[in-house]
């Protein structure tokens, strides 16, 4: 009887411990579930970029923002469509968006994207995908002059940041900012493909290369006055010619047959 009673006590103790363990695990799972629910309900996605890839309606940028292609621009887009086989007019999406952006003053409201989709007989989402992928398309209002400062490695080692500082000091705005008069917007960008002429900036369609901070002030002040500063290199060289003397191709080229076997 004594052994039987002790056996029952051991079984009761083990059962009680098992119930306690199950209860604790259930409580832990309930707590985790509540935390996850709270996190999903009350927190937003972590920002991975300075630009949202989704559209948010604003007073100046919504589906009702007036936009209609001019007759001339519509004809230009129709000419582009004719470059492609029937049914492949979507291939003209990028140049059509560029035309729309130029017509609207340098940026693309969503109504302009919708107009492109309608003209090219494309789903709107396909046009949105294109406009959000390419950084050449501005989906927010910008100034009359879009000052893009390259700070990628070749420009950086040649003094891009002093150039960037000179731009910000002259205009009184930081990266992504627009001046109060609406003339200038400043953007720090990746490589613009003029590495031989670093440091450089792009303003609208023009490249200004081999710059010093003084050159930056001259260019921006000229634009502010309504003048047209000279694009291209500012250190006296032509195009991307080497600075100083030539280091290659310094002798006349050999004539025909050079290096060919004499018996041929």
Short mmCIF file of C-alpha atoms in Angstrom, two decimals:
data_model
loop_
_atom_site.label_atom_id
_atom_site.label_comp_id
_atom_site.label_asym_id
_atom_site.label_seq_id
_atom_site.Cartn_x
_atom_site.Cartn_y
_atom_site.Cartn_z
CA UNK A 1 0.00 0.00 0.00
CA UNK A 2 2.82 2.39 0.83
CA UNK A 3 4.52 1.84 -2.52
CA UNK A 4 1.19 2.20 -4.35
CA UNK A 5 0.51 5.53 -2.61
CA UNK A 6 3.96 6.87 -3.46
CA UNK A 7 3.45 5.84 -7.10
CA UNK A 8 0.18 7.80 -7.28
CA UNK A 9 1.90 10.85 -5.74
CA UNK A 10 4.72 10.69 -8.33
CA UNK A 11 2.19 10.42 -11.17
CA UNK A 12 0.21 13.36 -9.81
CA UNK A 13 3.39 15.44 -9.51
CA UNK A 14 4.46 14.61 -13.09
CA UNK A 15 1.00 15.43 -14.45
CA UNK A 16 0.96 18.72 -12.57
CA UNK A 17 4.40 19.64 -13.94
CA UNK A 18 3.33 18.77 -17.49
CA UNK A 19 0.21 20.91 -17.18
CA UNK A 20 2.29 23.80 -15.84
CA UNK A 21 4.76 23.49 -18.75
CA UNK A 22 1.96 23.43 -21.33
CA UNK A 23 0.34 26.45 -19.70
CA UNK A 24 3.60 28.40 -19.73
CA UNK A 25 4.20 27.59 -23.40
CA UNK A 26 0.65 28.58 -24.27
CA UNK A 27 1.09 31.86 -22.41
CA UNK A 28 4.39 32.51 -24.20
CA UNK A 29 2.85 31.82 -27.62
CA UNK A 30 -0.11 34.06 -26.78
CA UNK A 31 2.27 36.86 -25.76
CA UNK A 32 4.28 36.50 -29.00
CA UNK A 33 1.11 36.50 -31.06
CA UNK A 34 -0.13 39.65 -29.34
CA UNK A 35 3.19 41.40 -29.94
CA UNK A 36 3.23 40.41 -33.62
CA UNK A 37 -0.37 41.57 -34.05
CA UNK A 38 0.45 44.86 -32.37
CA UNK A 39 3.54 45.32 -34.57
CA UNK A 40 1.64 44.66 -37.78
CA UNK A 41 -1.22 46.94 -36.77
CA UNK A 42 0.75 49.90 -35.48
CA UNK A 43 4.04 50.10 -37.34
CA UNK A 44 4.83 50.88 -40.96
CA UNK A 45 7.45 49.46 -43.30
CA UNK A 46 11.03 50.52 -42.69
CA UNK A 47 12.05 53.23 -45.13
CA UNK A 48 14.63 51.83 -47.56
CA UNK A 49 14.95 54.90 -49.77
CA UNK A 50 14.39 58.64 -49.82
CA UNK A 51 11.61 58.11 -52.35
CA UNK A 52 8.37 56.20 -52.09
CA UNK A 53 7.69 53.88 -54.97
CA UNK A 54 3.97 54.15 -54.30
CA UNK A 55 1.89 57.18 -55.20
CA UNK A 56 0.37 59.40 -52.56
CA UNK A 57 -2.23 61.90 -53.73
CA UNK A 58 -1.41 65.53 -53.04
CA UNK A 59 -3.12 68.77 -53.97
CA UNK A 60 -0.83 69.24 -56.97
CA UNK A 61 -0.40 65.59 -57.95
CA UNK A 62 -3.48 63.42 -58.26
CA UNK A 63 -5.53 61.72 -60.96
CA UNK A 64 -7.50 64.93 -61.52
CA UNK A 65 -4.44 67.11 -62.10
CA UNK A 66 -5.06 68.64 -65.55
CA UNK A 67 -2.83 67.18 -68.25
CA UNK A 68 -3.33 66.76 -71.97
CA UNK A 69 -0.68 66.31 -74.63
CA UNK A 70 -0.24 69.21 -76.99
CA UNK A 71 -0.93 68.53 -80.67
CA UNK A 72 2.78 68.67 -81.46
CA UNK A 73 3.75 66.26 -78.70
CA UNK A 74 0.99 63.85 -79.61
CA UNK A 75 2.31 63.79 -83.17
CA UNK A 76 5.83 63.16 -81.87
CA UNK A 77 4.62 60.17 -79.84
CA UNK A 78 2.65 58.80 -82.79
CA UNK A 79 5.84 59.02 -84.88
CA UNK A 80 7.65 57.05 -82.19
CA UNK A 81 4.92 54.40 -82.15
CA UNK A 82 5.36 53.94 -85.90
CA UNK A 83 8.95 52.84 -85.28
CA UNK A 84 7.66 49.57 -83.82
CA UNK A 85 5.56 46.70 -85.20
CA UNK A 86 1.79 46.82 -84.64
CA UNK A 87 0.87 45.81 -81.11
CA UNK A 88 4.26 46.81 -79.68
CA UNK A 89 3.54 50.47 -79.04
CA UNK A 90 4.49 49.97 -75.39
CA UNK A 91 8.11 50.16 -76.55
CA UNK A 92 7.62 53.93 -76.82
CA UNK A 93 6.81 54.25 -73.11
CA UNK A 94 10.12 55.79 -71.98
CA UNK A 95 10.34 58.50 -74.67
CA UNK A 96 6.63 59.21 -74.24
CA UNK A 97 7.12 59.75 -70.51
CA UNK A 98 10.08 62.01 -71.25
CA UNK A 99 7.95 64.10 -73.62
CA UNK A 100 5.22 64.33 -70.98
CA UNK A 101 7.72 65.39 -68.31
CA UNK A 102 9.21 68.11 -70.50
CA UNK A 103 5.75 69.41 -71.40
CA UNK A 104 4.75 69.63 -67.73
CA UNK A 105 7.82 71.56 -66.65
CA UNK A 106 10.27 68.88 -65.59
CA UNK A 107 8.19 66.45 -63.53
CA UNK A 108 5.47 63.83 -64.01
CA UNK A 109 2.13 64.04 -62.22
CA UNK A 110 0.21 60.77 -62.15
CA UNK A 111 -2.32 62.24 -64.58
CA UNK A 112 0.49 62.54 -67.16
CA UNK A 113 1.38 58.88 -66.63
CA UNK A 114 -2.27 58.00 -67.16
CA UNK A 115 -2.27 59.98 -70.40
CA UNK A 116 0.76 58.01 -71.60
CA UNK A 117 -0.96 54.73 -70.71
CA UNK A 118 -4.06 55.75 -72.65
CA UNK A 119 -2.13 56.89 -75.71
CA UNK A 120 -0.03 53.70 -75.82
CA UNK A 121 -2.97 51.43 -74.89
CA UNK A 122 -1.03 50.10 -71.88
CA UNK A 123 -2.16 49.13 -68.37
CA UNK A 124 -1.53 52.09 -66.08
CA UNK A 125 0.52 49.96 -63.71
CA UNK A 126 3.02 49.21 -66.49
CA UNK A 127 3.60 52.93 -66.95
CA UNK A 128 3.90 53.47 -63.18
CA UNK A 129 6.49 50.69 -63.03
CA UNK A 130 8.58 52.44 -65.68
CA UNK A 131 8.29 55.89 -64.11
CA UNK A 132 9.30 54.62 -60.65
CA UNK A 133 12.24 52.57 -61.94
CA UNK A 134 14.15 55.21 -63.91
CA UNK A 135 15.61 58.10 -61.93
CA UNK A 136 15.34 60.38 -64.97
CA UNK A 137 11.63 60.71 -64.18
CA UNK A 138 10.72 63.14 -61.41
CA UNK A 139 7.43 62.34 -59.68
CA UNK A 140 7.51 65.41 -57.47
CA UNK A 141 7.63 69.08 -58.47
CA UNK A 142 11.12 70.43 -59.14
CA UNK A 143 12.60 73.81 -59.98
CA UNK A 144 13.17 75.26 -63.43
CA UNK A 145 16.81 74.17 -63.22
CA UNK A 146 17.47 70.69 -61.88
CA UNK A 147 21.04 70.71 -60.52
CA UNK A 148 22.32 67.14 -60.29
CA UNK A 149 25.67 66.71 -58.56
CA UNK A 150 27.59 63.49 -59.19
CA UNK A 151 29.41 62.18 -56.10
CA UNK A 152 30.35 58.70 -57.32
CA UNK A 153 33.98 57.55 -56.89
CA UNK A 154 35.78 59.30 -59.83
CA UNK A 155 34.05 62.60 -59.08
CA UNK A 156 34.51 62.11 -55.34
CA UNK A 157 38.30 61.71 -55.57
CA UNK A 158 38.47 64.76 -57.86
CA UNK A 159 36.60 67.01 -55.43
CA UNK A 160 32.87 66.36 -55.84
CA UNK A 161 32.01 67.24 -52.25
CA UNK A 162 33.53 70.74 -52.36
CA UNK A 163 31.48 71.21 -55.55
CA UNK A 164 28.37 69.92 -53.79
CA UNK A 165 29.03 72.25 -50.84
CA UNK A 166 29.44 75.17 -53.25
CA UNK A 167 26.09 74.38 -54.88
CA UNK A 168 24.29 74.18 -51.54
CA UNK A 169 25.95 77.36 -50.27
CA UNK A 170 25.08 79.32 -53.40
CA UNK A 171 21.45 78.21 -53.48
CA UNK A 172 20.82 78.02 -49.74
CA UNK A 173 19.17 74.59 -49.90
CA UNK A 174 20.31 71.05 -49.15
CA UNK A 175 20.06 67.80 -51.06
CA UNK A 176 16.56 67.39 -52.48
CA UNK A 177 15.66 70.99 -51.72
CA UNK A 178 14.10 73.59 -53.99
CA UNK A 179 14.81 77.31 -53.70
CA UNK A 180 11.98 79.57 -52.57
CA UNK A 181 11.79 81.22 -55.99
CA UNK A 182 11.25 77.83 -57.65
CA UNK A 183 14.29 78.24 -59.89
CA UNK A 184 16.60 75.49 -58.61
CA UNK A 185 16.31 71.96 -57.24
CA UNK A 186 19.45 70.21 -55.95
CA UNK A 187 19.94 66.44 -56.13
CA UNK A 188 22.94 64.27 -55.29
CA UNK A 189 23.13 61.54 -57.94
CA UNK A 190 25.12 58.50 -58.98
CA UNK A 191 27.47 58.37 -61.99
CA UNK A 192 26.47 60.60 -64.91
CA UNK A 193 29.03 59.10 -67.28
CA UNK A 194 31.49 61.98 -67.47
CA UNK A 195 34.20 60.44 -65.29
CA UNK A 196 37.05 61.79 -67.47
CA UNK A 197 35.85 65.31 -66.73
CA UNK A 198 35.30 65.00 -62.99
CA UNK A 199 34.10 66.78 -60.98
CA UNK A 200 30.96 67.70 -62.86
CA UNK A 201 27.29 68.59 -62.53
CA UNK A 202 24.31 68.24 -64.83
CA UNK A 203 21.74 71.02 -65.09
CA UNK A 204 18.71 69.98 -67.11
CA UNK A 205 20.23 68.64 -70.35
CA UNK A 206 23.66 70.25 -70.08
CA UNK A 207 26.90 68.93 -68.55
CA UNK A 208 29.31 71.30 -66.79
CA UNK A 209 32.67 69.62 -66.27
CA UNK A 210 36.15 70.04 -64.74
CA UNK A 211 34.69 72.40 -62.18
CA UNK A 212 35.98 74.44 -59.27
CA UNK A 213 33.74 76.03 -56.61
CA UNK A 214 34.24 79.37 -58.37
CA UNK A 215 32.97 77.83 -61.61
CA UNK A 216 29.87 76.63 -59.77
CA UNK A 217 29.10 80.14 -58.54
CA UNK A 218 29.56 81.53 -62.05
CA UNK A 219 27.21 78.93 -63.59
CA UNK A 220 24.45 79.28 -61.00
CA UNK A 221 24.62 83.07 -60.90
CA UNK A 222 24.42 83.18 -64.71
CA UNK A 223 21.29 81.02 -64.70
CA UNK A 224 19.79 83.16 -61.95
CA UNK A 225 20.30 86.26 -64.14
CA UNK A 226 18.69 84.52 -67.10
CA UNK A 227 21.95 84.03 -68.99
CA UNK A 228 23.14 80.79 -70.62
CA UNK A 229 26.49 79.61 -69.20
CA UNK A 230 28.83 77.67 -71.45
CA UNK A 231 28.42 73.89 -71.04
CA UNK A 232 31.33 71.45 -71.20
CA UNK A 233 34.80 71.56 -69.58
CA UNK A 234 35.81 74.60 -67.55
CA UNK A 235 39.56 73.97 -67.40
CA UNK A 236 40.31 74.86 -71.01
CA UNK A 237 40.50 71.41 -72.54
CA UNK A 238 38.32 70.21 -75.40
CA UNK A 239 35.90 67.40 -74.62
CA UNK A 240 37.62 64.59 -72.75
CA UNK A 241 41.11 65.21 -74.09
CA UNK A 242 43.87 64.47 -71.54
CA UNK A 243 44.94 67.26 -69.24
CA UNK A 244 48.38 68.47 -70.33
CA UNK A 245 50.20 66.83 -73.22
CA UNK A 246 49.18 63.73 -75.13
CA UNK A 247 50.33 60.45 -73.60
CA UNK A 248 49.32 58.19 -76.50
CA UNK A 249 49.11 58.48 -80.29
CA UNK A 250 52.07 60.88 -80.26
CA UNK A 251 53.60 59.72 -83.58
CA UNK A 252 52.14 59.54 -87.10
CA UNK A 253 50.26 56.29 -87.68
CA UNK A 254 52.01 53.60 -89.80
CA UNK A 255 50.84 53.16 -93.37
CA UNK A 256 48.92 50.28 -94.91
CA UNK A 257 50.62 46.91 -94.67
CA UNK A 258 52.50 47.65 -91.45
CA UNK A 259 53.31 44.43 -89.63
CA UNK A 260 52.05 42.21 -92.47
CA UNK A 261 54.30 39.39 -93.78
CA UNK A 262 56.35 40.51 -96.76
CA UNK A 263 55.38 37.45 -98.79
CA UNK A 264 51.67 38.17 -98.64
#
